XYZ file of N, CA and C in Angstrom:
354
model
N -37.322 -13.161 4.070
C -36.397 -12.379 3.260
C -35.063 -12.286 4.006
N -33.952 -12.458 3.274
C -32.645 -12.318 3.915
C -31.998 -10.998 3.497
N -30.862 -10.680 4.123
C -30.184 -9.405 3.867
C -29.776 -9.261 2.411
N -29.462 -10.362 1.757
C -29.030 -10.318 0.369
C -30.140 -9.832 -0.563
N -31.385 -10.055 -0.190
C -32.504 -9.639 -1.024
C -32.556 -8.123 -1.213
N -32.053 -7.377 -0.235
C -32.058 -5.917 -0.307
C -30.675 -5.331 -0.569
N -29.705 -6.172 -0.855
C -28.321 -5.715 -1.045
C -28.146 -5.147 -2.450
N -27.767 -3.879 -2.517
C -27.588 -3.215 -3.814
C -26.515 -3.898 -4.646
N -25.434 -4.366 -4.014
C -24.366 -5.007 -4.775
C -24.784 -6.390 -5.261
N -25.581 -7.113 -4.482
C -26.117 -8.396 -4.954
C -27.023 -8.171 -6.162
N -27.775 -7.078 -6.143
C -28.641 -6.748 -7.285
C -27.818 -6.388 -8.517
N -26.687 -5.733 -8.330
C -25.792 -5.431 -9.446
C -25.217 -6.726 -10.006
N -24.765 -7.621 -9.128
C -24.226 -8.914 -9.559
C -25.278 -9.687 -10.362
N -26.521 -9.649 -9.899
C -27.608 -10.386 -10.552
C -28.101 -9.723 -11.838
N -27.614 -8.516 -12.131
C -28.051 -7.813 -13.332
C -29.369 -7.087 -13.162
N -29.841 -6.967 -11.919
C -31.092 -6.273 -11.647
C -30.924 -4.760 -11.595
N -29.689 -4.309 -11.352
C -29.358 -2.885 -11.348
C -28.164 -2.680 -12.268
N -28.120 -1.546 -12.962
C -27.002 -1.303 -13.874
C -25.732 -0.891 -13.135
N -24.616 -1.113 -13.788
C -23.335 -0.612 -13.297
C -22.429 -0.397 -14.493
N -21.439 0.415 -14.309
C -20.442 0.658 -15.344
C -19.264 -0.283 -15.067
N -19.396 -1.520 -15.532
C -18.423 -2.574 -15.240
C -17.107 -2.340 -15.966
N -16.021 -2.655 -15.249
C -14.697 -2.634 -15.864
C -14.065 -4.021 -15.880
N -14.596 -4.932 -15.057
C -14.068 -6.298 -15.019
C -15.110 -7.216 -14.388
N -15.166 -8.440 -14.893
C -16.043 -9.444 -14.301
C -15.478 -10.824 -14.599
N -15.523 -11.692 -13.599
C -15.236 -13.109 -13.798
C -16.217 -13.896 -12.933
N -15.973 -15.168 -12.750
C -16.919 -16.005 -11.997
C -17.053 -15.611 -10.532
N -16.023 -14.980 -9.964
C -15.985 -14.720 -8.531
C -16.090 -13.262 -8.116
N -15.776 -12.336 -9.026
C -15.744 -10.926 -8.634
C -16.225 -10.029 -9.757
N -16.521 -8.808 -9.351
C -16.997 -7.785 -10.271
C -16.335 -6.467 -9.878
N -15.924 -5.681 -10.860
C -15.369 -4.350 -10.608
C -16.130 -3.351 -11.468
N -16.466 -2.215 -10.868
C -17.238 -1.200 -11.576
C -16.941 0.168 -10.995
N -17.318 1.202 -11.738
C -17.108 2.581 -11.294
C -18.091 2.928 -10.174
N -17.590 3.606 -9.150
C -18.434 4.101 -8.064
C -19.334 5.203 -8.610
N -20.606 5.193 -8.227
C -21.538 6.220 -8.736
C -21.355 7.571 -8.047
N -20.615 7.594 -6.933
C -20.295 8.846 -6.235
C -18.779 8.910 -6.050
N -18.033 9.122 -7.139
C -16.567 9.053 -7.058
C -15.969 10.134 -6.164
N -14.943 9.719 -5.429
C -14.197 10.633 -4.559
C -12.845 10.996 -5.163
N -12.530 10.427 -6.309
C -11.268 10.680 -7.002
C -11.527 10.518 -8.501
N -10.621 11.019 -9.338
C -10.819 10.853 -10.779
C -11.031 9.396 -11.189
N -10.348 8.485 -10.526
C -10.602 7.053 -10.691
C -11.125 6.550 -9.358
N -12.320 5.973 -9.367
C -12.894 5.403 -8.149
C -13.672 4.159 -8.551
N -13.016 3.023 -8.377
C -13.619 1.735 -8.705
C -14.008 1.005 -7.440
N -14.985 0.128 -7.542
C -15.345 -0.783 -6.472
C -15.105 -2.196 -6.983
N -14.485 -3.018 -6.156
C -14.258 -4.420 -6.481
C -14.991 -5.227 -5.421
N -15.890 -6.115 -5.868
C -16.711 -6.877 -4.928
C -16.659 -8.366 -5.257
N -16.794 -9.204 -4.224
C -16.992 -10.622 -4.515
C -18.438 -10.808 -4.976
N -18.662 -11.753 -5.854
C -20.036 -12.000 -6.302
C -20.868 -12.671 -5.212
N -20.238 -13.469 -4.382
C -20.983 -14.075 -3.276
C -21.067 -13.063 -2.139
N -22.211 -13.027 -1.491
C -22.457 -12.030 -0.452
C -21.730 -12.383 0.840
N -20.996 -11.428 1.348
C -20.454 -11.444 2.703
C -20.562 -9.997 3.178
N -21.077 -9.812 4.377
C -21.375 -8.456 4.842
C -20.164 -7.532 4.883
N -19.060 -8.010 5.455
C -17.904 -7.130 5.626
C -16.638 -7.968 5.770
N -15.511 -7.305 5.785
C -14.242 -7.991 5.984
C -14.217 -8.714 7.328
N -14.892 -8.156 8.322
C -14.943 -8.777 9.651
C -15.694 -10.105 9.631
N -16.509 -10.330 8.617
C -17.285 -11.563 8.513
C -16.618 -12.614 7.632
N -15.438 -12.311 7.126
C -14.736 -13.256 6.255
C -14.032 -14.331 7.075
N -13.969 -15.497 6.473
C -13.234 -16.603 7.066
C -12.341 -17.223 6.014
N -11.836 -18.397 6.310
C -10.941 -19.085 5.383
C -11.602 -19.321 4.028
N -12.923 -19.487 4.013
C -13.639 -19.731 2.766
C -13.574 -18.573 1.787
N -13.338 -17.375 2.283
C -13.248 -16.197 1.421
C -11.800 -15.867 1.045
N -10.859 -16.607 1.582
C -9.441 -16.299 1.364
C -9.040 -16.238 -0.091
N -9.484 -17.193 -0.876
C -9.081 -17.239 -2.275
C -9.633 -16.050 -3.060
N -10.898 -15.731 -2.874
C -11.461 -14.601 -3.629
C -10.863 -13.274 -3.143
N -10.580 -13.146 -1.853
C -9.941 -11.923 -1.360
C -8.562 -11.753 -1.989
N -7.807 -12.833 -2.055
C -6.478 -12.774 -2.671
C -6.590 -12.394 -4.145
N -7.518 -12.980 -4.854
C -7.698 -12.684 -6.275
C -8.126 -11.228 -6.480
N -8.987 -10.719 -5.584
C -9.399 -9.321 -5.683
C -8.191 -8.396 -5.517
N -7.389 -8.651 -4.497
C -6.218 -7.799 -4.240
C -5.217 -7.867 -5.384
N -5.034 -9.037 -5.950
C -4.082 -9.189 -7.049
C -4.598 -8.573 -8.346
N -5.892 -8.427 -8.489
C -6.492 -7.815 -9.681
C -6.413 -6.291 -9.622
N -6.372 -5.712 -8.431
C -6.411 -4.256 -8.271
C -5.329 -3.523 -9.069
N -4.056 -3.906 -9.012
C -3.062 -3.151 -9.789
C -3.364 -3.143 -11.293
N -3.835 -4.251 -11.815
C -4.202 -4.319 -13.233
C -5.356 -3.371 -13.544
N -6.380 -3.366 -12.690
C -7.526 -2.482 -12.893
C -7.108 -1.020 -12.787
N -6.265 -0.710 -11.804
C -5.804 0.667 -11.615
C -5.008 1.142 -12.828
N -4.095 0.309 -13.321
C -3.320 0.687 -14.515
C -4.240 0.905 -15.714
N -5.186 -0.011 -15.912
C -6.119 0.097 -17.047
C -6.964 1.363 -16.957
N -7.218 1.847 -15.734
C -8.021 3.058 -15.536
C -7.182 4.328 -15.622
N -5.872 4.176 -15.830
C -5.018 5.343 -15.999
C -4.239 5.767 -14.777
N -4.207 4.946 -13.750
C -3.464 5.284 -12.530
C -1.994 4.911 -12.716
N -1.242 5.802 -13.344
C 0.160 5.522 -13.651
C 1.113 5.974 -12.559
N 0.598 6.731 -11.590
C 1.464 7.277 -10.544
C 1.037 6.813 -9.160
N 0.345 5.677 -9.097
C -0.091 5.133 -7.817
C -1.597 5.156 -7.654
N -2.037 4.483 -6.617
C -3.463 4.400 -6.301
C -3.597 4.060 -4.826
N -4.819 4.178 -4.334
C -5.119 3.889 -2.930
C -6.185 2.812 -2.885
N -6.064 1.888 -1.931
C -7.092 0.880 -1.708
C -7.653 1.063 -0.308
N -8.977 0.912 -0.200
C -9.652 1.103 1.087
C -10.743 0.047 1.221
N -10.807 -0.587 2.386
C -11.936 -1.442 2.729
C -12.513 -0.905 4.033
N -13.683 -0.290 3.959
C -14.363 0.193 5.151
C -15.093 -0.995 5.782
N -14.950 -1.143 7.091
C -15.522 -2.298 7.771
C -16.320 -1.861 8.993
N -17.622 -2.109 8.963
C -18.497 -1.803 10.092
C -18.819 -0.330 10.206
N -19.720 0.001 11.123
C -20.176 1.389 11.261
C -19.050 2.360 11.633
N -18.175 1.968 12.558
C -17.085 2.866 12.945
C -16.007 2.941 11.870
N -15.998 1.993 10.948
C -15.056 2.005 9.832
C -15.600 2.727 8.618
N -16.811 3.260 8.722
C -17.393 4.041 7.638
C -18.086 3.218 6.561
N -18.367 1.947 6.836
C -19.028 1.113 5.831
C -20.478 1.546 5.673
N -20.894 1.759 4.425
C -22.264 2.171 4.144
C -23.076 1.074 3.479
N -22.441 0.265 2.646
C -23.120 -0.854 1.984
C -22.572 -2.134 2.589
N -23.452 -2.955 3.142
C -23.023 -4.171 3.820
C -22.961 -5.361 2.866
N -22.025 -5.220 1.933
C -21.546 -6.273 1.041
C -20.081 -5.903 0.880
N -19.189 -6.791 1.282
C -17.760 -6.499 1.220
C -17.407 -5.833 -0.104
N -16.674 -4.737 -0.042
C -16.215 -4.065 -1.252
C -14.907 -3.334 -0.989
N -14.107 -3.306 -2.022
C -12.795 -2.679 -1.990
C -12.823 -1.456 -2.885
N -12.482 -0.295 -2.336
C -12.384 0.938 -3.115
C -10.987 1.030 -3.721
N -10.918 1.404 -4.979
C -9.653 1.685 -5.653
C -9.729 3.133 -6.117
N -8.864 3.977 -5.570
C -8.893 5.411 -5.870
C -7.567 5.828 -6.492
N -7.651 6.674 -7.510
C -6.429 7.138 -8.151
C -6.666 8.384 -8.957
N -5.606 8.811 -9.603
C -5.628 10.055 -10.356
C -4.897 11.130 -9.586
N -4.701 12.297 -10.180
C -3.975 13.373 -9.504
C -4.606 13.717 -8.157
N -3.804 13.767 -7.114
C -4.319 14.016 -5.755
C -5.074 15.337 -5.652
N -4.659 16.358 -6.379
C -5.350 17.647 -6.283
C -6.791 17.574 -6.800
N -7.116 16.513 -7.532
C -8.477 16.373 -8.085
C -9.384 15.493 -7.232
N -8.844 14.958 -6.130
C -9.668 14.099 -5.276
C -10.668 14.935 -4.498
N -11.837 14.362 -4.233
C -12.909 15.047 -3.503
C -13.000 14.427 -2.107
N -13.165 15.219 -1.102
C -13.264 14.670 0.241
C -14.684 14.678 0.739
N -14.983 14.017 1.813
C -14.061 13.110 2.503
C -13.940 11.797 1.732
N -12.799 11.186 1.858
C -12.552 9.929 1.168
C -13.291 8.797 1.856
N -13.560 7.732 1.104
C -14.267 6.587 1.708
C -13.425 5.925 2.775
């Protein structure tokens, strides 16, 4: 058994676990976080498994670029008209809890955000 077999995000990509999807294409998936820290809290993940940003190489460059370029569109569609925050937690000291690269997109009125942030 490999790490991907127990990866919650790989299971979401495979359709084995439900998610509230907001975007999907051949390379990435975006969905609502089940424990939101802000009125808008989306996760954007590559469909192919990579543990963390620290494990990325040139082969992940294109999908990382596409993920970053998709974020403003997703944030606007979710109602973030006054800005948003992006976070990638990397490794244990970086606060990473799920070891499948993921990008947090947080937005909405700051007074409504819940701490601690991811």
